[in-house]
Coordinates of C-alpha atoms in Angstrom, one line a residue:
Chain O
M107 CA 1.5 16.2 -17.0
P108 CA -1.0 17.1 -19.2
S109 CA -1.9 14.9 -21.7
S110 CA -1.5 15.5 -25.7
D111 CA -5.3 15.6 -25.8
D112 CA -5.1 18.5 -23.3
E113 CA -2.4 20.4 -24.8
V114 CA -4.8 19.9 -28.3
D115 CA -7.8 21.5 -26.8
R116 CA -6.5 23.8 -24.7
I117 CA -7.3 27.5 -25.5
P118 CA -4.8 30.0 -24.4
L119 CA -6.3 32.2 -21.4
S120 CA -5.2 35.3 -23.2
A121 CA -7.8 34.2 -25.9
R122 CA -10.6 33.4 -23.4
P123 CA -13.2 36.5 -23.4
E124 CA -14.6 35.3 -20.1
W125 CA -10.5 36.4 -19.1
S126 CA -10.1 39.4 -20.7
D127 CA -10.3 41.7 -17.7
V128 CA -7.0 40.3 -16.1
R129 CA -3.7 41.2 -16.4
P130 CA -1.5 38.1 -16.1
V131 CA 1.5 38.7 -13.1
P132 CA 4.5 37.1 -14.0
Q133 CA 6.8 35.3 -12.1
D134 CA 8.9 37.7 -9.6
D135 CA 12.7 36.2 -9.3
G136 CA 13.3 39.1 -7.3
P137 CA 15.7 42.0 -7.7
N138 CA 18.9 39.6 -8.4
P139 CA 17.3 36.4 -10.1
V140 CA 19.6 33.3 -8.6
A141 CA 18.8 31.6 -11.5
P142 CA 15.9 33.4 -14.2
I143 CA 13.5 30.2 -15.3
A144 CA 12.5 29.8 -18.8
Y145 CA 8.8 28.2 -18.8
R146 CA 7.1 26.4 -21.3
D147 CA 4.6 28.7 -22.7
D148 CA 1.0 27.1 -21.5
F149 CA 2.3 26.7 -18.1
R150 CA 4.0 29.7 -18.2
E151 CA 0.6 31.5 -19.0
T152 CA -1.4 29.5 -16.3
M153 CA 0.6 30.5 -13.5
D154 CA 0.9 34.0 -14.9
Y155 CA -3.2 34.4 -14.2
F156 CA -3.2 32.3 -11.1
R157 CA -0.8 35.1 -9.4
A158 CA -2.8 37.5 -10.9
V159 CA -5.9 35.8 -8.8
Y160 CA -3.9 35.0 -6.0
L161 CA -2.5 38.3 -5.6
A162 CA -6.0 40.1 -5.8
D163 CA -7.2 37.6 -3.7
E164 CA -10.4 36.7 -6.3
R165 CA -12.3 34.0 -4.6
S166 CA -14.4 33.4 -8.0
R167 CA -15.9 30.5 -9.7
R168 CA -13.4 31.4 -12.5
A169 CA -10.4 31.6 -10.2
L170 CA -11.3 27.7 -8.9
D171 CA -11.5 26.7 -12.4
L172 CA -8.4 28.2 -13.1
T173 CA -6.6 26.1 -9.8
T174 CA -8.1 23.4 -11.7
E175 CA -5.8 24.0 -14.5
A176 CA -3.2 24.8 -12.7
I177 CA -3.3 21.6 -10.4
G178 CA -3.7 19.5 -13.4
M179 CA -0.6 20.7 -15.1
N180 CA 1.3 20.8 -11.4
P181 CA -0.6 19.1 -8.5
G182 CA 2.2 19.6 -6.3
N183 CA 2.2 23.2 -6.1
Y184 CA 1.0 23.5 -2.6
T185 CA 0.2 27.4 -2.6
V186 CA -2.4 26.8 -5.4
W187 CA -4.0 24.2 -3.3
H188 CA -4.4 26.6 -0.5
F189 CA -6.0 29.0 -2.8
R190 CA -8.1 26.5 -3.5
R191 CA -9.6 25.8 -0.4
V192 CA -10.1 29.4 0.2
V193 CA -12.2 30.0 -2.6
L194 CA -14.1 26.7 -2.2
E195 CA -15.1 27.8 1.5
S196 CA -15.9 31.7 0.4
L197 CA -18.0 30.2 -2.5
N198 CA -19.6 27.4 -0.3
A199 CA -18.8 25.1 -3.0
D200 CA -20.2 21.7 -3.5
L201 CA -17.8 19.2 -1.6
H202 CA -19.2 16.3 -3.1
E203 CA -18.4 17.4 -6.6
E204 CA -14.7 18.4 -5.0
R205 CA -14.4 14.5 -4.0
D206 CA -15.3 13.6 -7.3
F207 CA -12.6 16.1 -8.8
L208 CA -9.9 14.7 -6.3
D209 CA -10.7 11.2 -6.9
R210 CA -9.7 11.9 -10.5
I211 CA -6.9 13.9 -9.5
T212 CA -5.6 11.5 -6.8
M213 CA -5.5 8.4 -9.4
R214 CA -2.7 9.7 -11.6
N215 CA -0.6 11.3 -8.4
A216 CA -1.1 8.8 -5.8
K217 CA 2.2 9.6 -3.9
N218 CA 1.0 13.3 -3.6
Y219 CA 1.3 14.9 -0.2
Q220 CA -0.9 17.9 -1.2
I221 CA -3.7 15.9 -2.7
W222 CA -4.0 13.4 0.3
H223 CA -4.2 16.6 2.4
H224 CA -6.8 18.2 0.6
R225 CA -8.6 14.8 0.9
R226 CA -8.5 14.9 4.5
W227 CA -9.6 18.4 5.2
L228 CA -12.4 17.5 2.4
A229 CA -13.5 14.3 4.5
E230 CA -13.3 16.4 7.8
K231 CA -15.5 18.8 6.3
L232 CA -18.0 16.2 5.1
G233 CA -17.8 14.0 8.0
P234 CA -18.8 10.5 9.0
E235 CA -21.2 10.0 5.8
V236 CA -17.9 9.7 3.8
A237 CA -16.4 6.9 5.9
N238 CA -17.0 4.1 3.7
K239 CA -16.5 5.8 0.5
E240 CA -13.0 7.2 1.7
L241 CA -12.1 3.7 2.6
E242 CA -13.3 2.6 -0.5
F243 CA -11.1 5.1 -2.3
S244 CA -8.2 4.0 -0.6
K245 CA -8.7 0.4 -1.6
N246 CA -9.0 1.5 -5.3
I247 CA -5.1 3.4 -4.4
L248 CA -4.1 0.5 -2.9
D249 CA -5.3 -2.0 -5.7
L250 CA -2.8 -0.1 -8.0
D251 CA 0.1 0.0 -5.2
A252 CA -0.8 -2.2 -2.0
K253 CA 2.1 -0.2 -0.1
N254 CA 0.9 3.0 -0.8
Y255 CA 2.1 5.1 2.4
H256 CA -0.2 7.9 1.8
A257 CA -3.2 5.5 1.6
W258 CA -2.6 3.9 4.6
S259 CA -2.2 6.9 6.7
H260 CA -5.4 8.1 5.0
R261 CA -6.9 4.9 5.4
Q262 CA -6.0 4.7 9.6
W263 CA -7.0 8.4 9.7
V264 CA -10.6 7.6 8.5
L265 CA -11.1 4.7 10.6
Q266 CA -10.1 6.3 13.7
S267 CA -11.9 9.8 12.9
L268 CA -15.0 8.8 10.8
G269 CA -15.2 5.0 11.7
G270 CA -15.8 1.8 9.3
W271 CA -14.0 -0.9 11.4
E272 CA -16.2 -4.0 10.5
N273 CA -14.5 -4.9 7.5
E274 CA -11.0 -3.9 8.1
L275 CA -9.7 -7.3 9.4
G276 CA -11.5 -9.0 6.6
Y277 CA -9.8 -6.6 4.0
C278 CA -6.1 -7.2 5.4
C279 CA -6.5 -11.2 5.0
M280 CA -7.5 -9.9 1.4
L281 CA -4.3 -8.0 0.9
L282 CA -2.0 -10.7 2.7
E283 CA -3.8 -13.4 0.2
D284 CA -2.7 -11.4 -2.9
D285 CA 0.7 -10.8 -1.3
I286 CA 2.0 -12.4 2.1
F287 CA 4.8 -10.3 1.8
N288 CA 3.0 -6.6 2.1
N289 CA 4.7 -5.4 5.3
S290 CA 1.9 -2.7 4.9
A291 CA -0.8 -4.9 5.5
W292 CA 0.9 -6.6 8.4
N293 CA 0.9 -3.5 10.0
Q294 CA -2.3 -2.8 9.5
R295 CA -3.3 -6.3 11.0
Y296 CA -1.7 -4.9 13.8
F297 CA -3.5 -1.5 13.8
V298 CA -7.0 -3.4 13.7
I299 CA -6.3 -5.8 16.2
T300 CA -4.9 -3.5 19.0
R301 CA -7.3 -0.5 18.1
S302 CA -10.8 -1.7 16.6
P303 CA -13.4 -1.0 19.1
L304 CA -15.3 -4.1 17.6
L305 CA -12.8 -6.4 18.5
G306 CA -11.4 -7.9 22.0
G307 CA -7.9 -6.2 21.8
L308 CA -4.6 -7.9 21.6
Q309 CA -5.2 -10.3 24.4
A310 CA -8.3 -11.5 22.9
M311 CA -7.3 -11.7 19.6
R312 CA -3.3 -13.3 20.2
D313 CA -4.7 -17.0 20.1
S314 CA -6.0 -16.7 16.5
E315 CA -3.7 -14.3 15.4
V316 CA -0.8 -16.9 16.2
G317 CA -2.6 -19.3 14.3
Y318 CA -2.9 -17.2 11.4
T319 CA 0.9 -16.0 11.5
T320 CA 2.2 -19.6 11.9
E321 CA 0.2 -20.5 9.0
A322 CA 2.0 -17.7 7.0
I323 CA 5.4 -18.0 8.4
L324 CA 4.8 -21.9 7.1
A325 CA 4.3 -21.3 3.8
N326 CA 7.0 -18.8 3.3
P327 CA 9.5 -19.0 6.0
L328 CA 11.7 -16.0 4.1
N329 CA 9.3 -13.5 5.0
E330 CA 10.2 -10.9 7.4
S331 CA 7.0 -9.1 8.5
P332 CA 5.3 -12.1 9.8
W333 CA 8.3 -12.8 12.1
R334 CA 8.0 -9.4 13.7
Y335 CA 4.2 -9.6 13.6
L336 CA 4.4 -12.5 15.9
R337 CA 6.9 -11.0 18.4
G338 CA 4.6 -8.1 18.5
L339 CA 1.6 -10.3 19.4
Y340 CA 3.3 -10.9 22.8
K341 CA 4.1 -6.8 23.5
G342 CA 5.8 -7.0 26.3
D343 CA 5.0 -10.2 27.8
T344 CA 8.1 -12.7 26.9
S345 CA 7.0 -15.0 29.7
Q346 CA 4.1 -15.8 27.5
L347 CA 6.5 -15.8 24.5
I348 CA 8.3 -18.3 25.6
S349 CA 5.8 -20.8 27.2
D350 CA 3.9 -20.9 24.2
N351 CA 4.6 -24.0 22.7
R352 CA 3.6 -22.9 19.0
V353 CA 6.4 -20.5 18.8
S354 CA 9.2 -22.9 19.6
E355 CA 7.5 -25.5 17.7
L356 CA 7.3 -23.0 14.9
C357 CA 11.1 -22.3 15.0
L358 CA 11.6 -25.9 14.8
K359 CA 9.7 -26.9 12.0
V360 CA 11.0 -24.1 9.9
L361 CA 14.9 -25.1 10.7
K362 CA 13.9 -28.7 10.0
T363 CA 12.8 -27.7 6.4
S364 CA 14.3 -24.5 5.6
N365 CA 18.1 -24.7 6.8
S366 CA 18.8 -21.3 5.9
C367 CA 16.2 -19.4 7.5
Q368 CA 17.8 -16.6 9.2
F369 CA 14.5 -15.3 10.5
A370 CA 13.7 -18.5 12.6
L371 CA 17.3 -18.4 14.3
S372 CA 16.8 -15.2 15.1
L373 CA 13.7 -15.4 17.1
L374 CA 15.0 -18.6 18.8
L375 CA 17.9 -16.2 19.7
D376 CA 15.5 -14.0 21.2
L377 CA 13.4 -17.0 23.0
L378 CA 16.9 -18.4 24.2
C379 CA 17.6 -14.8 26.1
Y380 CA 14.3 -14.7 27.6
G381 CA 15.3 -17.9 29.5
F382 CA 13.5 -20.5 27.1
Q383 CA 14.6 -24.1 27.6
P384 CA 15.2 -25.9 24.2
S385 CA 14.3 -29.1 23.6
E386 CA 16.9 -31.9 22.7
E387 CA 15.2 -32.0 19.3
L388 CA 15.8 -28.0 18.7
R389 CA 19.5 -28.5 20.0
A390 CA 20.2 -31.3 17.6
V391 CA 18.4 -29.3 14.3
V392 CA 20.2 -26.3 15.0
E393 CA 23.7 -28.2 15.9
A394 CA 23.2 -30.0 12.3
L395 CA 23.1 -26.3 10.6
R396 CA 26.8 -25.5 12.3
N397 CA 29.4 -25.1 9.5
S398 CA 31.4 -28.2 9.9
E399 CA 34.6 -25.9 9.3
Q400 CA 33.9 -24.0 12.4
D401 CA 36.4 -24.5 14.8
T402 CA 34.4 -22.6 17.6
V403 CA 32.6 -25.0 19.8
S404 CA 30.6 -23.0 22.1
S405 CA 29.1 -23.7 25.6
N406 CA 25.5 -22.7 24.9
L407 CA 22.8 -22.9 22.0
A408 CA 22.3 -19.3 21.9
A409 CA 26.1 -18.5 21.0
T410 CA 26.0 -21.4 18.6
V411 CA 22.9 -19.8 16.7
C412 CA 24.9 -16.6 16.6
L413 CA 27.8 -18.3 15.2
I414 CA 25.3 -19.6 12.8
L415 CA 23.8 -16.6 12.1
E416 CA 27.3 -14.5 11.6
I417 CA 28.2 -17.1 8.8
M418 CA 24.8 -17.3 7.3
D419 CA 23.9 -13.6 7.2
P420 CA 27.4 -11.8 6.6
M421 CA 26.3 -8.5 5.7
R422 CA 24.8 -8.3 9.5
S423 CA 27.8 -10.2 11.2
N424 CA 28.7 -7.3 13.3
Y425 CA 25.2 -7.3 14.9
W426 CA 25.2 -10.9 15.3
A427 CA 28.5 -10.9 16.9
W428 CA 27.3 -8.2 19.2
R429 CA 24.7 -10.7 20.3
R430 CA 27.0 -13.6 20.9
N431 CA 28.8 -11.0 23.1
N432 CA 26.0 -9.9 25.1
L433 CA 24.2 -12.8 25.9
P434 CA 22.5 -13.1 29.2
S435 CA 24.2 -15.1 31.8
Q436 CA 21.7 -17.5 32.4
V437 CA 21.2 -18.4 28.7
C438 CA 21.1 -22.0 27.3
Chain A
M174 CA 34.5 0.7 -10.6
G175 CA 36.2 3.5 -9.7
G176 CA 35.5 6.5 -6.6
L177 CA 33.3 9.8 -6.3
E178 CA 33.4 12.0 -9.1
E179 CA 33.4 14.9 -7.3
E180 CA 33.8 17.9 -9.9
K181 CA 31.0 16.7 -12.0
H182 CA 28.6 16.6 -9.1
A183 CA 29.5 20.1 -8.2
R184 CA 29.2 21.1 -11.9
Y185 CA 26.0 19.1 -11.9
I186 CA 24.4 21.1 -9.5
V187 CA 25.3 24.3 -10.2
S188 CA 23.8 23.5 -13.6
V189 CA 20.8 22.5 -12.2
E190 CA 20.4 26.1 -10.4
K191 CA 20.9 27.7 -13.7
K192 CA 19.3 25.9 -16.2
K193 CA 15.5 25.7 -16.0
D194 CA 14.1 25.5 -19.2
D195 CA 12.6 22.0 -19.2
F196 CA 9.2 20.9 -17.7
E197 CA 10.5 18.9 -14.9
S198 CA 12.2 22.2 -13.6
L199 CA 8.7 23.7 -13.5
V200 CA 7.1 21.0 -11.8
I201 CA 9.4 21.8 -8.6
E202 CA 9.7 25.5 -8.6
H203 CA 7.4 25.7 -5.7
L204 CA 10.0 23.4 -3.6
R205 CA 13.1 25.1 -4.9
M206 CA 13.8 26.0 -1.2
N207 CA 14.4 22.5 -0.3
G208 CA 16.6 22.4 -3.7
A209 CA 18.5 25.3 -2.5
Y210 CA 19.4 23.4 0.7
W211 CA 19.9 19.7 -1.2
G212 CA 22.4 21.6 -3.6
L213 CA 24.4 23.9 -1.1
T214 CA 24.5 21.3 1.3
T215 CA 26.2 19.1 -1.3
L216 CA 28.5 21.5 -2.5
D217 CA 29.8 22.2 1.1
L218 CA 30.4 18.6 1.4
L219 CA 32.3 18.5 -1.5
N220 CA 34.0 21.7 -0.2
K221 CA 32.6 23.7 -3.5
I222 CA 30.3 26.1 -1.6
G223 CA 32.7 28.9 -2.4
A224 CA 31.5 28.7 -6.1
I225 CA 28.1 30.1 -5.0
D226 CA 27.3 34.0 -5.0
A227 CA 26.3 33.7 -1.5
D228 CA 24.6 37.1 -1.2
A229 CA 22.3 36.4 -4.3
V230 CA 21.2 33.2 -2.3
V231 CA 20.5 35.0 1.0
S232 CA 18.5 37.9 -0.8
W233 CA 16.4 35.5 -2.6
V234 CA 15.8 33.3 0.8
M235 CA 14.7 36.4 2.8
E236 CA 12.5 37.2 0.0
C237 CA 10.7 34.1 0.2
Q238 CA 9.9 34.9 3.9
D239 CA 5.8 35.8 4.7
K240 CA 6.7 39.6 6.2
D241 CA 3.1 38.6 8.4
C242 CA 3.7 35.4 10.1
G243 CA 7.7 34.7 9.8
G244 CA 7.6 31.5 7.9
F245 CA 9.2 30.8 4.8
A246 CA 7.8 29.7 1.5
G247 CA 9.5 27.2 -1.1
N248 CA 9.8 29.9 -3.5
L249 CA 8.5 33.5 -4.3
G250 CA 4.7 34.3 -4.4
H251 CA 4.4 31.2 -2.4
D252 CA 3.1 30.4 1.0
P253 CA 4.7 29.7 4.0
H254 CA 5.2 26.1 5.5
L255 CA 7.4 24.5 8.2
L256 CA 9.2 22.2 5.3
Y257 CA 10.5 25.5 3.6
T258 CA 11.2 27.2 6.9
I259 CA 13.7 24.8 8.0
S260 CA 15.6 24.7 5.0
A261 CA 15.9 28.5 4.7
V262 CA 17.1 28.4 8.1
Q263 CA 19.7 25.7 7.0
V264 CA 20.7 27.6 4.0
L265 CA 21.3 30.5 5.7
A266 CA 23.4 28.4 8.6
L267 CA 25.4 26.9 5.8
L268 CA 25.9 30.6 4.5
D269 CA 26.9 31.6 7.8
R270 CA 24.1 34.5 7.6
L271 CA 21.9 33.6 10.3
D272 CA 22.4 37.3 11.5
V273 CA 19.9 38.6 8.6
L274 CA 17.2 36.8 10.6
D275 CA 14.4 38.2 12.8
I276 CA 14.8 35.1 15.1
E277 CA 11.9 35.7 17.3
K278 CA 9.8 36.3 14.3
V279 CA 10.8 32.8 12.8
S280 CA 10.7 30.9 16.1
D281 CA 7.4 32.3 17.0
Y282 CA 6.3 31.1 13.7
V283 CA 7.2 27.5 13.9
A284 CA 6.6 27.4 18.0
G285 CA 2.8 28.3 17.0
L286 CA 2.3 25.8 14.8
Q287 CA 2.6 23.0 17.9
N288 CA -0.7 21.1 18.6
E289 CA -2.2 20.5 21.9
D290 CA -1.1 17.0 22.0
G291 CA 2.6 18.0 21.1
S292 CA 2.3 17.2 17.1
F293 CA 3.1 19.5 14.6
S294 CA 1.2 20.9 12.0
G295 CA 2.9 21.8 8.6
D296 CA 1.0 25.1 8.1
M297 CA -2.0 26.5 9.2
W298 CA -3.9 24.1 7.2
G299 CA -3.3 21.7 9.9
E300 CA -1.5 18.5 8.1
I301 CA 0.4 16.7 10.8
D302 CA 3.2 14.4 10.3
T303 CA 6.1 13.4 12.4
R304 CA 8.2 15.0 9.6
F305 CA 7.1 18.2 11.0
S306 CA 8.0 17.5 14.3
Y307 CA 11.5 17.2 13.1
C308 CA 11.5 20.3 10.9
A309 CA 10.2 22.6 14.1
I310 CA 12.5 20.5 16.8
C311 CA 15.8 21.0 14.5
C312 CA 14.5 24.6 13.6
L313 CA 14.2 26.2 16.9
S314 CA 17.4 24.4 18.1
L315 CA 19.7 25.9 15.5
L316 CA 18.0 29.1 16.2
G317 CA 18.3 28.8 20.2
R318 CA 14.9 29.0 21.0
L319 CA 13.6 25.3 21.9
S320 CA 12.2 26.6 25.0
K321 CA 9.1 28.2 22.9
I322 CA 7.6 24.7 22.5
N323 CA 6.5 22.4 24.8
V324 CA 9.3 20.0 24.4
E325 CA 7.7 17.0 26.9
K326 CA 4.5 17.1 25.1
A327 CA 6.5 17.3 21.6
V328 CA 8.6 14.3 22.8
N329 CA 5.6 12.4 24.0
Y330 CA 3.7 12.9 20.8
I331 CA 6.7 11.4 18.9
V332 CA 7.0 8.5 21.2
S333 CA 3.2 7.8 20.3
C334 CA 4.3 7.4 16.9
K335 CA 6.6 4.4 18.2
N336 CA 5.7 1.0 17.0
L337 CA 6.8 -2.6 18.3
D338 CA 9.4 -3.1 16.0
G339 CA 11.3 0.1 17.4
G340 CA 10.5 2.0 14.5
F341 CA 8.5 5.0 14.1
G342 CA 5.7 5.9 11.6
S343 CA 4.3 9.3 10.4
I344 CA 1.2 9.1 13.0
P345 CA 0.5 6.7 15.8
G346 CA 0.0 3.3 14.5
G347 CA 1.6 4.4 11.1
E348 CA 4.2 1.6 9.5
S349 CA 7.6 1.8 10.3
H350 CA 9.4 3.8 7.7
A351 CA 13.0 4.9 7.4
G352 CA 11.9 8.4 6.7
Q353 CA 10.1 8.6 9.4
I354 CA 12.4 7.1 11.8
F355 CA 14.9 9.7 10.7
C356 CA 12.7 12.5 11.8
C357 CA 11.6 11.1 15.2
V358 CA 15.3 9.6 16.0
G359 CA 16.6 12.8 15.1
A360 CA 14.1 15.1 17.1
L361 CA 14.5 12.7 20.0
A362 CA 18.5 13.4 19.6
I363 CA 18.0 17.0 19.3
T364 CA 16.0 17.0 22.5
G365 CA 18.3 15.1 24.5
S366 CA 15.4 12.1 24.5
L367 CA 17.1 9.4 22.8
H368 CA 16.5 7.3 26.1
H369 CA 12.7 6.6 24.7
V370 CA 14.8 4.6 21.6
D371 CA 15.3 0.8 21.9
R372 CA 18.4 1.1 20.7
D373 CA 19.3 -2.2 19.9
L374 CA 15.7 -3.0 18.8
L375 CA 15.9 -0.3 16.4
G376 CA 19.4 -0.7 15.2
W377 CA 18.6 -4.6 14.2
W378 CA 15.4 -3.3 12.1
L379 CA 17.5 -0.6 10.4
C380 CA 20.6 -2.9 9.5
E381 CA 18.3 -5.2 8.4
R382 CA 17.4 -2.4 5.7
Q383 CA 20.4 -3.8 3.7
C384 CA 19.4 -5.5 0.6
K385 CA 21.5 -8.0 -1.5
D386 CA 22.9 -5.4 -3.4
G387 CA 24.3 -3.4 -0.5
G388 CA 21.8 -0.3 -0.9
L389 CA 19.1 0.3 1.9
N390 CA 15.5 0.0 1.6
G391 CA 13.0 2.1 3.7
R392 CA 10.8 -0.8 4.9
P393 CA 10.6 -4.7 4.7
E394 CA 10.4 -6.2 1.3
K395 CA 10.8 -2.8 -0.5
L396 CA 13.6 -2.0 -3.1
A397 CA 16.7 -0.5 -1.9
D398 CA 17.2 3.2 -2.9
V399 CA 20.1 5.7 -2.6
C400 CA 18.2 8.1 -0.3
Y401 CA 17.7 5.7 2.6
S402 CA 21.5 5.8 2.4
W403 CA 20.5 8.9 4.8
W404 CA 17.6 8.1 6.4
V405 CA 18.3 4.8 7.7
L406 CA 22.4 5.2 8.3
S407 CA 22.0 8.6 10.1
S408 CA 19.7 7.1 12.4
L409 CA 22.0 4.4 12.9
I410 CA 24.3 6.9 13.7
M411 CA 22.4 8.8 16.1
I412 CA 21.9 5.4 18.1
D413 CA 25.6 4.2 17.8
R414 CA 24.6 1.1 15.9
V415 CA 26.0 2.1 12.3
H416 CA 28.7 -0.9 12.5
W417 CA 25.9 -3.4 12.1
I418 CA 25.4 -2.6 8.3
D419 CA 28.0 -3.5 5.7
K420 CA 29.5 0.0 4.9
E421 CA 31.7 -1.3 1.8
K422 CA 28.7 -2.9 0.2
L423 CA 26.6 0.7 0.9
T424 CA 29.6 2.6 -0.5
R425 CA 29.7 0.3 -3.6
F426 CA 26.0 0.5 -4.4
I427 CA 25.8 4.7 -3.9
L428 CA 28.7 5.0 -6.0
N429 CA 27.0 2.6 -8.8
C430 CA 24.5 5.0 -8.9
Q431 CA 26.4 7.7 -10.2
D432 CA 26.1 9.1 -13.4
K433 CA 29.6 9.1 -14.0
D434 CA 29.8 11.2 -17.3
N435 CA 26.9 14.5 -16.9
G436 CA 27.3 14.1 -12.8
G437 CA 24.6 13.4 -10.1
I438 CA 23.7 10.6 -8.5
S439 CA 19.6 8.5 -9.4
D440 CA 17.9 6.7 -6.7
R441 CA 19.4 3.4 -8.3
P442 CA 21.7 2.6 -10.9
D443 CA 21.0 3.6 -14.2
N444 CA 18.0 5.6 -13.4
A445 CA 17.9 9.4 -14.1
V446 CA 19.4 11.6 -11.4
D447 CA 18.3 14.6 -9.5
V448 CA 19.5 17.0 -6.8
F449 CA 17.8 15.2 -4.0
H450 CA 19.6 11.7 -4.5
T451 CA 22.8 13.4 -5.1
Y452 CA 22.3 15.1 -1.7
F453 CA 21.3 11.9 -0.2
G454 CA 23.8 10.0 -1.8
V455 CA 26.8 12.3 -1.0
A456 CA 25.6 12.8 2.7
G457 CA 25.3 9.0 3.3
L458 CA 28.9 8.7 1.8
S459 CA 30.0 11.3 4.3
L460 CA 28.4 9.9 7.2
M461 CA 30.5 6.9 6.1
E462 CA 33.6 8.9 6.2
Y463 CA 34.3 8.6 2.6
P464 CA 37.7 10.4 2.0
G465 CA 37.7 13.7 0.7
L466 CA 34.0 14.8 2.1
K467 CA 33.3 17.4 4.7
T468 CA 32.0 15.7 7.7
I469 CA 28.1 15.8 8.0
D470 CA 26.0 16.0 11.3
P471 CA 23.3 13.1 11.3
A472 CA 21.0 15.0 13.4
Y473 CA 21.0 18.8 11.9
A474 CA 21.8 17.3 8.7
L475 CA 24.3 20.2 8.3
P476 CA 28.2 19.8 8.1
V477 CA 29.5 19.2 11.5
D478 CA 32.0 22.7 11.0
V479 CA 28.4 24.5 10.6
V480 CA 26.8 22.7 13.6
N481 CA 29.7 23.8 15.8
R482 CA 30.0 27.3 14.6
I483 CA 26.6 27.5 15.6
F484 CA 26.6 26.1 19.0
F485 CA 30.2 26.7 20.0
T486 CA 31.3 30.1 19.1
K487 CA 29.9 33.0 20.8

């Protein structure tokens, strides 16, 4: 949206000498307009002149400047962006200047697909020399909205295509310190530990990551992300998951201190389904959570956990009932 | 609290198509093809598509086709793109006017956007996103031309975007997001490849999207938004796990997002309405078999009778 300053300063294109040779082209709504559109005058005028240069395929400096104005008024117009790229290439324009322009525009339109795609197009052309600047820029956007999906996609692309992995795990730590509930940051953490060429991969990182995640969970047990992350660390290796004492002890600790933690219960349920043998202490803690009004006494701990969850998480009671009816035969 | 204001929503949509004197309409003129799809599908679900001048819509849609490459643009005077090509085909399907298409031309355009790794670009500029995998596969399936692409590679690329939580992102490694999940699950469903989905794991992730207010969010720890009533719900239905959410609470959430005076539905209660959220709210209610609404197909995002007409009438 143009600011009030822009409106005060803007000289109509029809009054600008450098545009005097151009006949603006009005919007063509077709022979039978489904719905004729009435435009605000300055926007209408800008788009009329844009259409003129677009149809004439005029790849000039003034055409470039015109796309700058059009983008300023409506950064979602993808045709304007396409034409801008065509003009930039034809003029062999300074792409570093283009980057500066893009930086300014993105701050105001951080969820715009066209802008992020243009950014990638630019970065591809500029190459690895801009890797750090691109990481810095996406960090600036994430400072304003740490879950901006476009910024994260862009950041992942930069890392994989241009490099810059050195500080990424540290960056994830920083974001999680700011907001331990940031699912995007947890996702990025997983991305780094599994794909960074500088770390050893999931196996090598698992131990320290289990420690990190456990701390995060203990600080805020009602946080969905680290519970999922913890499962992810044992990707496909359920025997490791059930034999690592830290996991079951984590469930125990959380259940002892926060008696309505469905995430701890659901992880415990998964452990039991994978064949985990619970300690007496764990059994006792779970039993204590059972609603004393519940008549149903179940023969195994897993079924008890499901019954508790059906009451504790009623919105998903069908899911927990389904789990209870589909327990493996050998489960405790 | 009351029910669905069918009349008001229908009138709201028709009025949006006609009135274009505000700045908000200007800034979305380039995606009018999507708007036509949202508006017309909603009208059809409300059993009110008869109010539309189908011929006028069809001739405008065809004016938006690029005569060289065969793709469709968002509006007159714009460049072709997959996003608008799928909407154009869907609009023509709704109006039972697919006969106006040169099917080979359109499908060649779509198929030409597939990359070596099986992914799809949105257009000649090369943006890659699993949204485009869905657009391509849905479009080609409606046109009966899936054989023009390498389906196996397309499926493999989508599977490469699967995350450990069972969800899917926009690119490999991208965070699971309900919108992307709809696109990936929809594409897998259409290509008969749902065996790649861990239904129980994904079903659980999806049902965890239901918030205390009954609405659905798109990712952990984010706010509920009516549009997720579609993305999450259609995904759950495609993997046969929709009974894992509380449908009554979700219905009440959607109904609370209506503007009961002027029609239209917003992203959350008491916010401004728009056609996008009106469509997703009504479509979500249709998926939950809200009385009076036509049934919508969760994969093709078109009324079931439209889909049946395409696949079962010869």
